[in-house]
Tab-separated table of C-alpha atoms in Angstrom:
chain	number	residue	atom	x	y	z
A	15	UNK	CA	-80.438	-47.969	-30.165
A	16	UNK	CA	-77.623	-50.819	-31.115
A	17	UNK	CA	-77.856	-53.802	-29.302
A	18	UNK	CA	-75.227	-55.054	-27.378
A	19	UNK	CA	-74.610	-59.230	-27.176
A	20	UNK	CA	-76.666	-60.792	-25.015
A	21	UNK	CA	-74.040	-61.988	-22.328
A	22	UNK	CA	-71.124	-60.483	-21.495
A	23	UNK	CA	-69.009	-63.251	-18.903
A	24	UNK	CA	-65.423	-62.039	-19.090
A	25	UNK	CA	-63.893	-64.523	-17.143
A	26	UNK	CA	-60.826	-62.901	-15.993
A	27	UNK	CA	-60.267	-60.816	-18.898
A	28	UNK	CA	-57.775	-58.102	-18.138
A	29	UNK	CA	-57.919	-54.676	-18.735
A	30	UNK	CA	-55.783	-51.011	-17.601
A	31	UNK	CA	-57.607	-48.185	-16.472
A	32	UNK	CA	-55.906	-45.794	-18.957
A	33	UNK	CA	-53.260	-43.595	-17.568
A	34	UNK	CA	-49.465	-44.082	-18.602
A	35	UNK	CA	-46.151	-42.270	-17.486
A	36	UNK	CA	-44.932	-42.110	-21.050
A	37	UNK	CA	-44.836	-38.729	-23.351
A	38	UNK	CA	-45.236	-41.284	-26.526
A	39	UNK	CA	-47.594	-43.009	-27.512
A	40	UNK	CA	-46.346	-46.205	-29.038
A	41	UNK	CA	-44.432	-46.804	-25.992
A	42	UNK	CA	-47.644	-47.119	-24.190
A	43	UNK	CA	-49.693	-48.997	-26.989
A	44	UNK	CA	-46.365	-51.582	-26.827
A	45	UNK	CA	-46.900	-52.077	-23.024
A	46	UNK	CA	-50.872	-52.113	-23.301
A	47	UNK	CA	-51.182	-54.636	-26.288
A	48	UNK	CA	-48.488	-56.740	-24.478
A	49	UNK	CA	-50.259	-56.605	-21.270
A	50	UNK	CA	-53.803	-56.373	-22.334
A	51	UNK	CA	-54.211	-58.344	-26.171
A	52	UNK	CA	-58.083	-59.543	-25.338
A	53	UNK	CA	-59.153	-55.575	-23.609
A	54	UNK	CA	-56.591	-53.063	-24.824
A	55	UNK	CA	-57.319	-49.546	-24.286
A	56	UNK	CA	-56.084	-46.334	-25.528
A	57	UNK	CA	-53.701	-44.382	-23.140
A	58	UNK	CA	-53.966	-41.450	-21.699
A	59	UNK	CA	-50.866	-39.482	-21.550
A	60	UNK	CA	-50.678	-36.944	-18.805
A	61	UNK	CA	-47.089	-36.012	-19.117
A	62	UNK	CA	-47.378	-34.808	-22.507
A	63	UNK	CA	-48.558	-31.473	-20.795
A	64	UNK	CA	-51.674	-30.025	-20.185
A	65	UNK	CA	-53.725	-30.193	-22.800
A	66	UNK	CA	-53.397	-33.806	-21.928
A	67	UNK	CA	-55.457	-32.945	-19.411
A	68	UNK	CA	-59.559	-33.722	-18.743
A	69	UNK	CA	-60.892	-30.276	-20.064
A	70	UNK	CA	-59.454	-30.680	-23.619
A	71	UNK	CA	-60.225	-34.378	-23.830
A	72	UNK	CA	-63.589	-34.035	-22.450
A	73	UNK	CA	-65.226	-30.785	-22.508
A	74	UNK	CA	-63.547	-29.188	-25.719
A	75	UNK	CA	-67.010	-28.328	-26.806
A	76	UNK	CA	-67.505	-26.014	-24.107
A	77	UNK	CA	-63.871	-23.919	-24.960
A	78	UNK	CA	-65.056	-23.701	-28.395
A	79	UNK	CA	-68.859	-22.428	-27.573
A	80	UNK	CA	-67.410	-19.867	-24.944
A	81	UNK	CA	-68.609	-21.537	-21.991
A	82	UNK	CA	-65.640	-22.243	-20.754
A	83	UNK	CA	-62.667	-20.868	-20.252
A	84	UNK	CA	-59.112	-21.467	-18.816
A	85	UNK	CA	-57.498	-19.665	-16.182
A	86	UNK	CA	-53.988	-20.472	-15.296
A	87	UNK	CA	-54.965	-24.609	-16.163
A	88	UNK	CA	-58.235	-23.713	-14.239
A	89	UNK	CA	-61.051	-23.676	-15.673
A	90	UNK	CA	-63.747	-21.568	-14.859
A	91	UNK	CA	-67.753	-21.144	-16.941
A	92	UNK	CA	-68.545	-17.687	-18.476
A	93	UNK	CA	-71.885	-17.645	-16.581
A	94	UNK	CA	-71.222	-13.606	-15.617
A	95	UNK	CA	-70.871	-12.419	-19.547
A	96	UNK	CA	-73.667	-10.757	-21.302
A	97	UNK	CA	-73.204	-12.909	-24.566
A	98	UNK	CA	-73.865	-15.950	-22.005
A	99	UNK	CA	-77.574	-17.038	-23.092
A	100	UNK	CA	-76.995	-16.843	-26.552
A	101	UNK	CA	-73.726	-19.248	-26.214
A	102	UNK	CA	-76.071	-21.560	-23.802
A	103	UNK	CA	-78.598	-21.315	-26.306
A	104	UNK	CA	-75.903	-22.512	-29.229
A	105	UNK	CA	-74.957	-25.568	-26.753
A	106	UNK	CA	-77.943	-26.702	-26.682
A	107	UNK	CA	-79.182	-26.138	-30.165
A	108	UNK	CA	-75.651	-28.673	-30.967
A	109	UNK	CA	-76.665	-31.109	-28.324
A	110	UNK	CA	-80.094	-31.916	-29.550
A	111	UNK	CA	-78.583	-32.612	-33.247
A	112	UNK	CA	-75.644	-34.383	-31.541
A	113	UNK	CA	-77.970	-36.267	-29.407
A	114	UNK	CA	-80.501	-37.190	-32.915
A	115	UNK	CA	-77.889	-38.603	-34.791
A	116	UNK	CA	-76.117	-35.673	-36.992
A	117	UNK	CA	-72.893	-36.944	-37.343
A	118	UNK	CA	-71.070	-32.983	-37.932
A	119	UNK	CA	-72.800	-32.463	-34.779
A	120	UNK	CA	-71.510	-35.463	-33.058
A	121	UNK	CA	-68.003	-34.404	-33.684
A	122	UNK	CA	-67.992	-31.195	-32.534
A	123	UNK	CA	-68.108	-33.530	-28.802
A	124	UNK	CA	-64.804	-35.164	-30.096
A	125	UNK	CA	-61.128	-34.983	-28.622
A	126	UNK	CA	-59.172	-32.836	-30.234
A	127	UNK	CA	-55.616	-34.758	-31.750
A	128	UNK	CA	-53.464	-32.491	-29.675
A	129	UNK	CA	-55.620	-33.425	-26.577
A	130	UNK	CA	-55.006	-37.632	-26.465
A	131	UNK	CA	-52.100	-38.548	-28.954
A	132	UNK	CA	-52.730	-41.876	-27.307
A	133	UNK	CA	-56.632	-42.263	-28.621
A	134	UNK	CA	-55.321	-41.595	-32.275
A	135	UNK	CA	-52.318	-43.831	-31.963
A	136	UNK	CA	-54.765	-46.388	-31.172
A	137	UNK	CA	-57.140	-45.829	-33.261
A	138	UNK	CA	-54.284	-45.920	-36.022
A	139	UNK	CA	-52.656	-48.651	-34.867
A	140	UNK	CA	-55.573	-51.261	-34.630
A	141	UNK	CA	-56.628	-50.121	-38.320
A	142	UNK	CA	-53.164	-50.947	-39.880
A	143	UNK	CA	-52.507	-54.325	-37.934
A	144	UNK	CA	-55.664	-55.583	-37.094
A	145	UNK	CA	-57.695	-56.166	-34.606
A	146	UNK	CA	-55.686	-59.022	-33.210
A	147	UNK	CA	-55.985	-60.855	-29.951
A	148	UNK	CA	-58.446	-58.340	-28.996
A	149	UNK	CA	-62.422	-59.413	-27.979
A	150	UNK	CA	-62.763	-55.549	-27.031
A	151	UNK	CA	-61.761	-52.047	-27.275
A	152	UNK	CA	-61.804	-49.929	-23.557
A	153	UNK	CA	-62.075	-46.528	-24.210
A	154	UNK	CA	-62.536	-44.030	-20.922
A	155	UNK	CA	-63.889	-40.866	-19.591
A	156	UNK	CA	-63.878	-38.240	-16.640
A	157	UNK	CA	-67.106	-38.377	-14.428
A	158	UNK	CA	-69.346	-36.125	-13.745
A	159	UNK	CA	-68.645	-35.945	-10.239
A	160	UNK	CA	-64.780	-35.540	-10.626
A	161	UNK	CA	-65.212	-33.381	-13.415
A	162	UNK	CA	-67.872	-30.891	-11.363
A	163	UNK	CA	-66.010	-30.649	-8.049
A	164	UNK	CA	-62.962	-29.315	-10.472
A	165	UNK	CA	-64.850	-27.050	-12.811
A	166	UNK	CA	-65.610	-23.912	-11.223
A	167	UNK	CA	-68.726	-21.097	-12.121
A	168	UNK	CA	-67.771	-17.260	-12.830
A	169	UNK	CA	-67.329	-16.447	-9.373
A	170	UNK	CA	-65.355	-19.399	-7.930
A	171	UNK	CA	-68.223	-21.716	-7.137
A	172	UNK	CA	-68.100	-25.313	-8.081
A	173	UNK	CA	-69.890	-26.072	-11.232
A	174	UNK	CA	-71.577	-28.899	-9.650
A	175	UNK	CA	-73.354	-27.080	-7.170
A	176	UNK	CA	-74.952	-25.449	-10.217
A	177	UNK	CA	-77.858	-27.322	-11.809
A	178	UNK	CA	-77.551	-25.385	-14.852
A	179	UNK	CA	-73.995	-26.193	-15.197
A	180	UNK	CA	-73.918	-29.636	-13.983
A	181	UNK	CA	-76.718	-30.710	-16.779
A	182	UNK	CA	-74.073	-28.557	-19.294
A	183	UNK	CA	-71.434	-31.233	-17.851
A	184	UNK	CA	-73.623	-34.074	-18.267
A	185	UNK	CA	-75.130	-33.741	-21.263
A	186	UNK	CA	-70.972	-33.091	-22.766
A	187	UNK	CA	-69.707	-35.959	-21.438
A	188	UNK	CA	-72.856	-37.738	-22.811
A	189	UNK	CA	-72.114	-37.194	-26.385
A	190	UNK	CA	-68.488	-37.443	-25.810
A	191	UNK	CA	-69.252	-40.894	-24.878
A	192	UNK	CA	-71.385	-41.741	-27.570
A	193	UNK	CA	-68.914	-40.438	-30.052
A	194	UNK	CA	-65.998	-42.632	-28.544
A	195	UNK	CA	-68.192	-45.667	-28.614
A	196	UNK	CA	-68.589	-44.805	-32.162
A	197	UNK	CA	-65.138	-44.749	-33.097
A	198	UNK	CA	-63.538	-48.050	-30.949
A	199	UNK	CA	-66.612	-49.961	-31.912
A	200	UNK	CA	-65.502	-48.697	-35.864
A	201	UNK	CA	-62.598	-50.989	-35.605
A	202	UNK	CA	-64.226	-54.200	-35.345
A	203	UNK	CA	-64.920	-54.971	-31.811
A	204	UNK	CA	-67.937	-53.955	-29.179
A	205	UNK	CA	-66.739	-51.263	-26.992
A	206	UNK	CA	-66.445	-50.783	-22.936
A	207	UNK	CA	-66.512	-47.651	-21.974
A	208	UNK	CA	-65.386	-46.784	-18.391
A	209	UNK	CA	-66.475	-43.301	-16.536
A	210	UNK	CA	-63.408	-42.502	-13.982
A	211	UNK	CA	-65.305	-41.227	-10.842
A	212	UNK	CA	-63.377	-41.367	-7.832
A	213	UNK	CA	-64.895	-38.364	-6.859
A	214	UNK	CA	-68.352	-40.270	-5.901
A	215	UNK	CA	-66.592	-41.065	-2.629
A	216	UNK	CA	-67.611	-37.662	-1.178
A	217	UNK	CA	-71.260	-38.568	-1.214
A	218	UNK	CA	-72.187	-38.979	2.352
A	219	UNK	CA	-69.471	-36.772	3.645
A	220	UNK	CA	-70.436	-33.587	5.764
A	221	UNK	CA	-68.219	-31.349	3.597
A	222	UNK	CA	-70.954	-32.354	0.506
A	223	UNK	CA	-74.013	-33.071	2.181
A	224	UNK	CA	-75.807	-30.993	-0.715
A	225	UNK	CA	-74.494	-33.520	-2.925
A	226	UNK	CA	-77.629	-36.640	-2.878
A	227	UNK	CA	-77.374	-40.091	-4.096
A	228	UNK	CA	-80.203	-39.078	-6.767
A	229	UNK	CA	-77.810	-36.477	-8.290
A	230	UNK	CA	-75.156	-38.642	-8.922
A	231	UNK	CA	-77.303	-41.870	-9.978
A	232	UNK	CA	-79.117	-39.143	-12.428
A	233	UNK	CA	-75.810	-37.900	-13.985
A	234	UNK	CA	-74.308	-41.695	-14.424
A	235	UNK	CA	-77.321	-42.682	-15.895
A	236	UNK	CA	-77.074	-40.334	-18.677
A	237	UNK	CA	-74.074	-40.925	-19.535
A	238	UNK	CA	-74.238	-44.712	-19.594
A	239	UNK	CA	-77.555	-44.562	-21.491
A	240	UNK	CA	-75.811	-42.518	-23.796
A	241	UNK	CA	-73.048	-45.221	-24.084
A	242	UNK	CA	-75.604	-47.974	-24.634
A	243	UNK	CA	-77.004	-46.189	-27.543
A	244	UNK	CA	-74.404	-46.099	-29.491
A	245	UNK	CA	-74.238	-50.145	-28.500
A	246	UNK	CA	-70.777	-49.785	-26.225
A	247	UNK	CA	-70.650	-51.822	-22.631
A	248	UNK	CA	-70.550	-49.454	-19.455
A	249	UNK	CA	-68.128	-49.773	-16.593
A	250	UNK	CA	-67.806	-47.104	-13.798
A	251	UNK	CA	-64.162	-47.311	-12.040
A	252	UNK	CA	-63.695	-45.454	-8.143
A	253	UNK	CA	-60.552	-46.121	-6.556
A	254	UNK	CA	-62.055	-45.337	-2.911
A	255	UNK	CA	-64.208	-46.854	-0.120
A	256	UNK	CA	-67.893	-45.544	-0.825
A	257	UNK	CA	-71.477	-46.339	-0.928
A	258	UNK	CA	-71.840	-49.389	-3.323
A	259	UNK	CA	-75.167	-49.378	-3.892
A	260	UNK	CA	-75.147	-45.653	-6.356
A	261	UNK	CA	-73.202	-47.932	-8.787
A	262	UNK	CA	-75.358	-51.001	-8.241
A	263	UNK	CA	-78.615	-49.264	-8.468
A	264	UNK	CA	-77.488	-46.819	-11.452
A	265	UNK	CA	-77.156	-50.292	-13.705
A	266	UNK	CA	-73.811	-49.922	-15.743
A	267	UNK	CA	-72.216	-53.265	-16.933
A	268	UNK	CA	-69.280	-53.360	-14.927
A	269	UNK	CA	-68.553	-51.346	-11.523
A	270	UNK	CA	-64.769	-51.670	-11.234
A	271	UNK	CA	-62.851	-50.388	-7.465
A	272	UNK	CA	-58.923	-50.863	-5.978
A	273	UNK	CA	-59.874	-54.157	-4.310
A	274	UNK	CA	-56.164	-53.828	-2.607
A	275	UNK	CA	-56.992	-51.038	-0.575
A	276	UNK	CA	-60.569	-51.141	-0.455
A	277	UNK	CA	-62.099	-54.776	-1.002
A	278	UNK	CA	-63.385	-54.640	2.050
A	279	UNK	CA	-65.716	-51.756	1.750
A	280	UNK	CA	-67.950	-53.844	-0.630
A	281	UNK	CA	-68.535	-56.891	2.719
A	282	UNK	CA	-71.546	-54.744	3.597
A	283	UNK	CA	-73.051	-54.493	0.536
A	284	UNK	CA	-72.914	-58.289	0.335
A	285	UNK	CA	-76.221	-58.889	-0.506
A	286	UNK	CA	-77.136	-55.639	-3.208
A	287	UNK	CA	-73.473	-57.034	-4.801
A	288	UNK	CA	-75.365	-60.564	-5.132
A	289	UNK	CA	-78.013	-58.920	-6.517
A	290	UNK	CA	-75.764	-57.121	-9.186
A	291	UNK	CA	-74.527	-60.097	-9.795
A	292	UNK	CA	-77.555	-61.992	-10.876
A	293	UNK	CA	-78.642	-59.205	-13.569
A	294	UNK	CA	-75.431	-60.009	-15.144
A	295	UNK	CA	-73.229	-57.538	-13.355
A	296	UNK	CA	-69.407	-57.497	-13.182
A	297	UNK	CA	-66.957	-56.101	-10.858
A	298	UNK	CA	-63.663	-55.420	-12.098
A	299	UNK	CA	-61.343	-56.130	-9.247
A	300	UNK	CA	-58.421	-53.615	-9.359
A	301	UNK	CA	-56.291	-56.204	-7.380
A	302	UNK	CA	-52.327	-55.155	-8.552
A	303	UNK	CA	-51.565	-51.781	-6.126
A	304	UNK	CA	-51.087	-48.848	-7.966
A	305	UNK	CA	-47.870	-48.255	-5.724
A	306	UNK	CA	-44.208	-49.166	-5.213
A	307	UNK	CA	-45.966	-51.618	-2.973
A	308	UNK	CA	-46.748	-53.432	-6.229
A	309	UNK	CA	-42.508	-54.676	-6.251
A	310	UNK	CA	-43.319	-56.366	-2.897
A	311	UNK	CA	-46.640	-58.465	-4.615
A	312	UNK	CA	-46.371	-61.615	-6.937
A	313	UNK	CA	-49.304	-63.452	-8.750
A	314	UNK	CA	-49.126	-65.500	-5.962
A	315	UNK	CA	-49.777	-63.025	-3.336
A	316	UNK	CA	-52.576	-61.067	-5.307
A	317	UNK	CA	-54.591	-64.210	-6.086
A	318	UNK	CA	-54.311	-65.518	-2.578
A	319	UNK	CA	-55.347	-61.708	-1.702
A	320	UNK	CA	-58.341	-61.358	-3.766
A	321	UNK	CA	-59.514	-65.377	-3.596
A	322	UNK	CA	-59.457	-64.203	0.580
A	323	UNK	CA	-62.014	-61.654	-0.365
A	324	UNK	CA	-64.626	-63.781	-2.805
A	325	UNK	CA	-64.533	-66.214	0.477
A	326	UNK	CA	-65.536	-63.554	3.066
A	327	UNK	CA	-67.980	-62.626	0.319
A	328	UNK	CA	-69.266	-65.675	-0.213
A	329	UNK	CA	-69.593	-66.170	3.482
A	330	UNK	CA	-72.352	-63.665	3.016
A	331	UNK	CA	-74.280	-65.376	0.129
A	332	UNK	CA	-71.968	-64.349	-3.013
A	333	UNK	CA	-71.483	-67.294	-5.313
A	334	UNK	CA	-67.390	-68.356	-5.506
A	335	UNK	CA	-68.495	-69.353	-9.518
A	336	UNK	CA	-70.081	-66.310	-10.430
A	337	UNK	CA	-67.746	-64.080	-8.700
A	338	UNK	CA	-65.419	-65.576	-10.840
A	339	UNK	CA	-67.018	-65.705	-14.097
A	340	UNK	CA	-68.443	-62.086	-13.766
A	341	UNK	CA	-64.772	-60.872	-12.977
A	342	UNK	CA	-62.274	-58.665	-15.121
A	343	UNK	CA	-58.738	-58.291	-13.609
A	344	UNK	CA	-57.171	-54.894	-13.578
A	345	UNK	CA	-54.689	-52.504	-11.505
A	346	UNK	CA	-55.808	-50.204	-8.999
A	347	UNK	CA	-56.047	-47.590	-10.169
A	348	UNK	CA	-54.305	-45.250	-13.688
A	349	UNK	CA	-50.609	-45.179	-13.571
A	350	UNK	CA	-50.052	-41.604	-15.492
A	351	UNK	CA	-48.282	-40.251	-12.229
A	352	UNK	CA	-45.852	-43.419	-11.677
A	353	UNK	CA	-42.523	-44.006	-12.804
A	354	UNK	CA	-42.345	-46.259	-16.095
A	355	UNK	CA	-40.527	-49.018	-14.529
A	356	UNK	CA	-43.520	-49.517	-11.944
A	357	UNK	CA	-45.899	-48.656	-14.420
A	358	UNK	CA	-44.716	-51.869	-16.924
A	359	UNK	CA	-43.880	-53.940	-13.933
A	360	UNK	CA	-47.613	-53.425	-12.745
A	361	UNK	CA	-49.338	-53.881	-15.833
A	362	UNK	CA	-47.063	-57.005	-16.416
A	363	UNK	CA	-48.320	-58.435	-12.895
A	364	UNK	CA	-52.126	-57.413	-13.491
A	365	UNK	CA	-51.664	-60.097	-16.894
A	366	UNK	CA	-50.072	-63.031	-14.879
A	367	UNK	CA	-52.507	-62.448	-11.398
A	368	UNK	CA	-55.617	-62.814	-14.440
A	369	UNK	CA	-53.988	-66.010	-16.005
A	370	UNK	CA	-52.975	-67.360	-12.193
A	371	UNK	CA	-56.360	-66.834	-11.188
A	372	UNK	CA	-58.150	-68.094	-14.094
A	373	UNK	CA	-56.526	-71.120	-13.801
């Protein structure tokens, strides 16, 4: 296992999420190394068309072993054909040598080129100017959650239901991590790695009670140890109101939520949040709205907004300091569904709210 540096105290440093409205890529990069010079991170392009879309950037493995297949953009595993345990017995056979260290096997849990123009442009373009400005690379993933509530078995079932299927899932986005840490940290800088779950807010509701809190801190913690073996930083990013304390107790680097809409939820979990806090922990406040609401805010208005919340939070034993320190600044949530001029303006605002509050 790589190590990572000892501390990690970002101070304010801002960051996107990942998701742009533009179909090319250097448009994006522009607005992300403008926005972002210290964390840039590669975009992901969602208008570009569906193979933009999270099973060709994440779980290309399982198209190519047969596992998976798409109907009409769903996708669906081939649980019900006969050649099934032989193809679950060549996953797993790639896994292992993936999961030892054998770099051809590694790659097979790649992105495809024609699945995230954006990675490769980013890639490219940090090798031929440098690595700049930047003190990290942020890199991002689907969840395990998100991505198993979407995937569905043979018969219509969701994969994550499905123990069988949901450790397939896991153990895919695993390596897929690992390999991206690999490549960002290539270019010179340590990695952070962010798994998009917004999913996880369903645990707890009665429509999922089969879902448990050891499920989903399992299936995180896979993932992020797979992360911190290949010596990359771990964030997890949910842009809902949920139960704190899975990301707290499941021990990634940086739990990042939409502090607009949701700051509040974390006032109960006061104390386990302190308690993050003092292993080194740190939140990633998605302060900037990812909404036309955001042409109604100001740096002003977001730092008198989130400094609000560190008070209440410090009412209940947080310290103002460390909540600072231990802070990165980011938007809500991805922007791949807004309009470009929101998009820029937001990721504009989500720089000047970091400097404004930084002071």
């Amino acid at each position: 296992m790589m190590n990572k540096s000892p501390q990690f105290i970002p101070d304010c440093l801002a960051t996107g999420i990942g998701s742009l409205p533009f179909d090319q890529p250097q448009t994006a990069l522009n607005l992300i190394l403008e926005s972002f010079p210290r964390v840039p991170h590669w975009p992901q392009l969602p208008r570009r068309g569906s193979q933009e879309g999270f099973v060709f950037q994440f779980l290309n493995p399982l198209v190519q072993t047969g596992l998976l297949e798409l109907k009409a953009n769903q996708a669906f595993f081939t649980n019900e054909h006969p050649a099934w345990p032989e193809r679950l017995t060549e996953f797993y056979r790639l896994y292992l040598a993936g999961e030892s260290g054998e770099q051809e096997a590694l790659k097979i849990f790649s992105i495809p080129p024609s699945a995230a123009a954006g990675f490769y442009a980013f890639i490219e373009t940090i090798k031929e100017t440098g690595t700049g400005q930047s003190l990290y690379f942020k890199g991002q993933l689907a969840g395990p959650v998100t991505l198993g509530l979407q995937v569905k078995d043979a018969n219509g079932n969701l994969a994550y239901y499905d123990a069988q299927l949901r450790d397939i899932l896991v153990k895919t986005l695993a390596l897929h991590a690992r390999w991206q840490t690999s490549q960002l940290m290539s270019l010179g800088r340590p990695a952070v790695i962010f798994i998009d779950e917004p999913a996880i807010s369903i645990y707890g509701q009665s429509g999922y009670i089969t879902v448990t809190k050891e499920m989903i801190k399992n299936d995180l913690t896979e993932i992020i140890q797979a992360i911190n073996t290949a010596g990359g930083r771990t964030g997890v990013h949910s842009c809902a109101a949920l139960d704190w304390t899975i990301l707290f107790e499941t021990h990634p680097d940086i739990v990042n939520l939409d502090a607009y809409n949701y700051g509040h939820s974390l006032l109960p979990y006061a104390k386990e949040l302190k308690d993050f806090l003092a292993r080194g922990g740190v939140i990633a406040w998605g302060i900037t709205p990812t909404s036309e609401k955001a042409f109604t805010e100001n740096t002003a208005t977001l730092t008198v907004k989130l400094q609000t919340l560190w008070s209440e939070l410090t009412a209940k034993g947080a310290n103002q300091e460390v909540l600072k320190k231990q802070a990165m600044i980011t938007p809500a949530c991805g922007a791949g569904l807004l309009e470009p001029a929101l998009a820029q303006h937001i990721y504009r605002l989500t720089r000047l709210t970091a400097g404004h509050i930084k002071g």
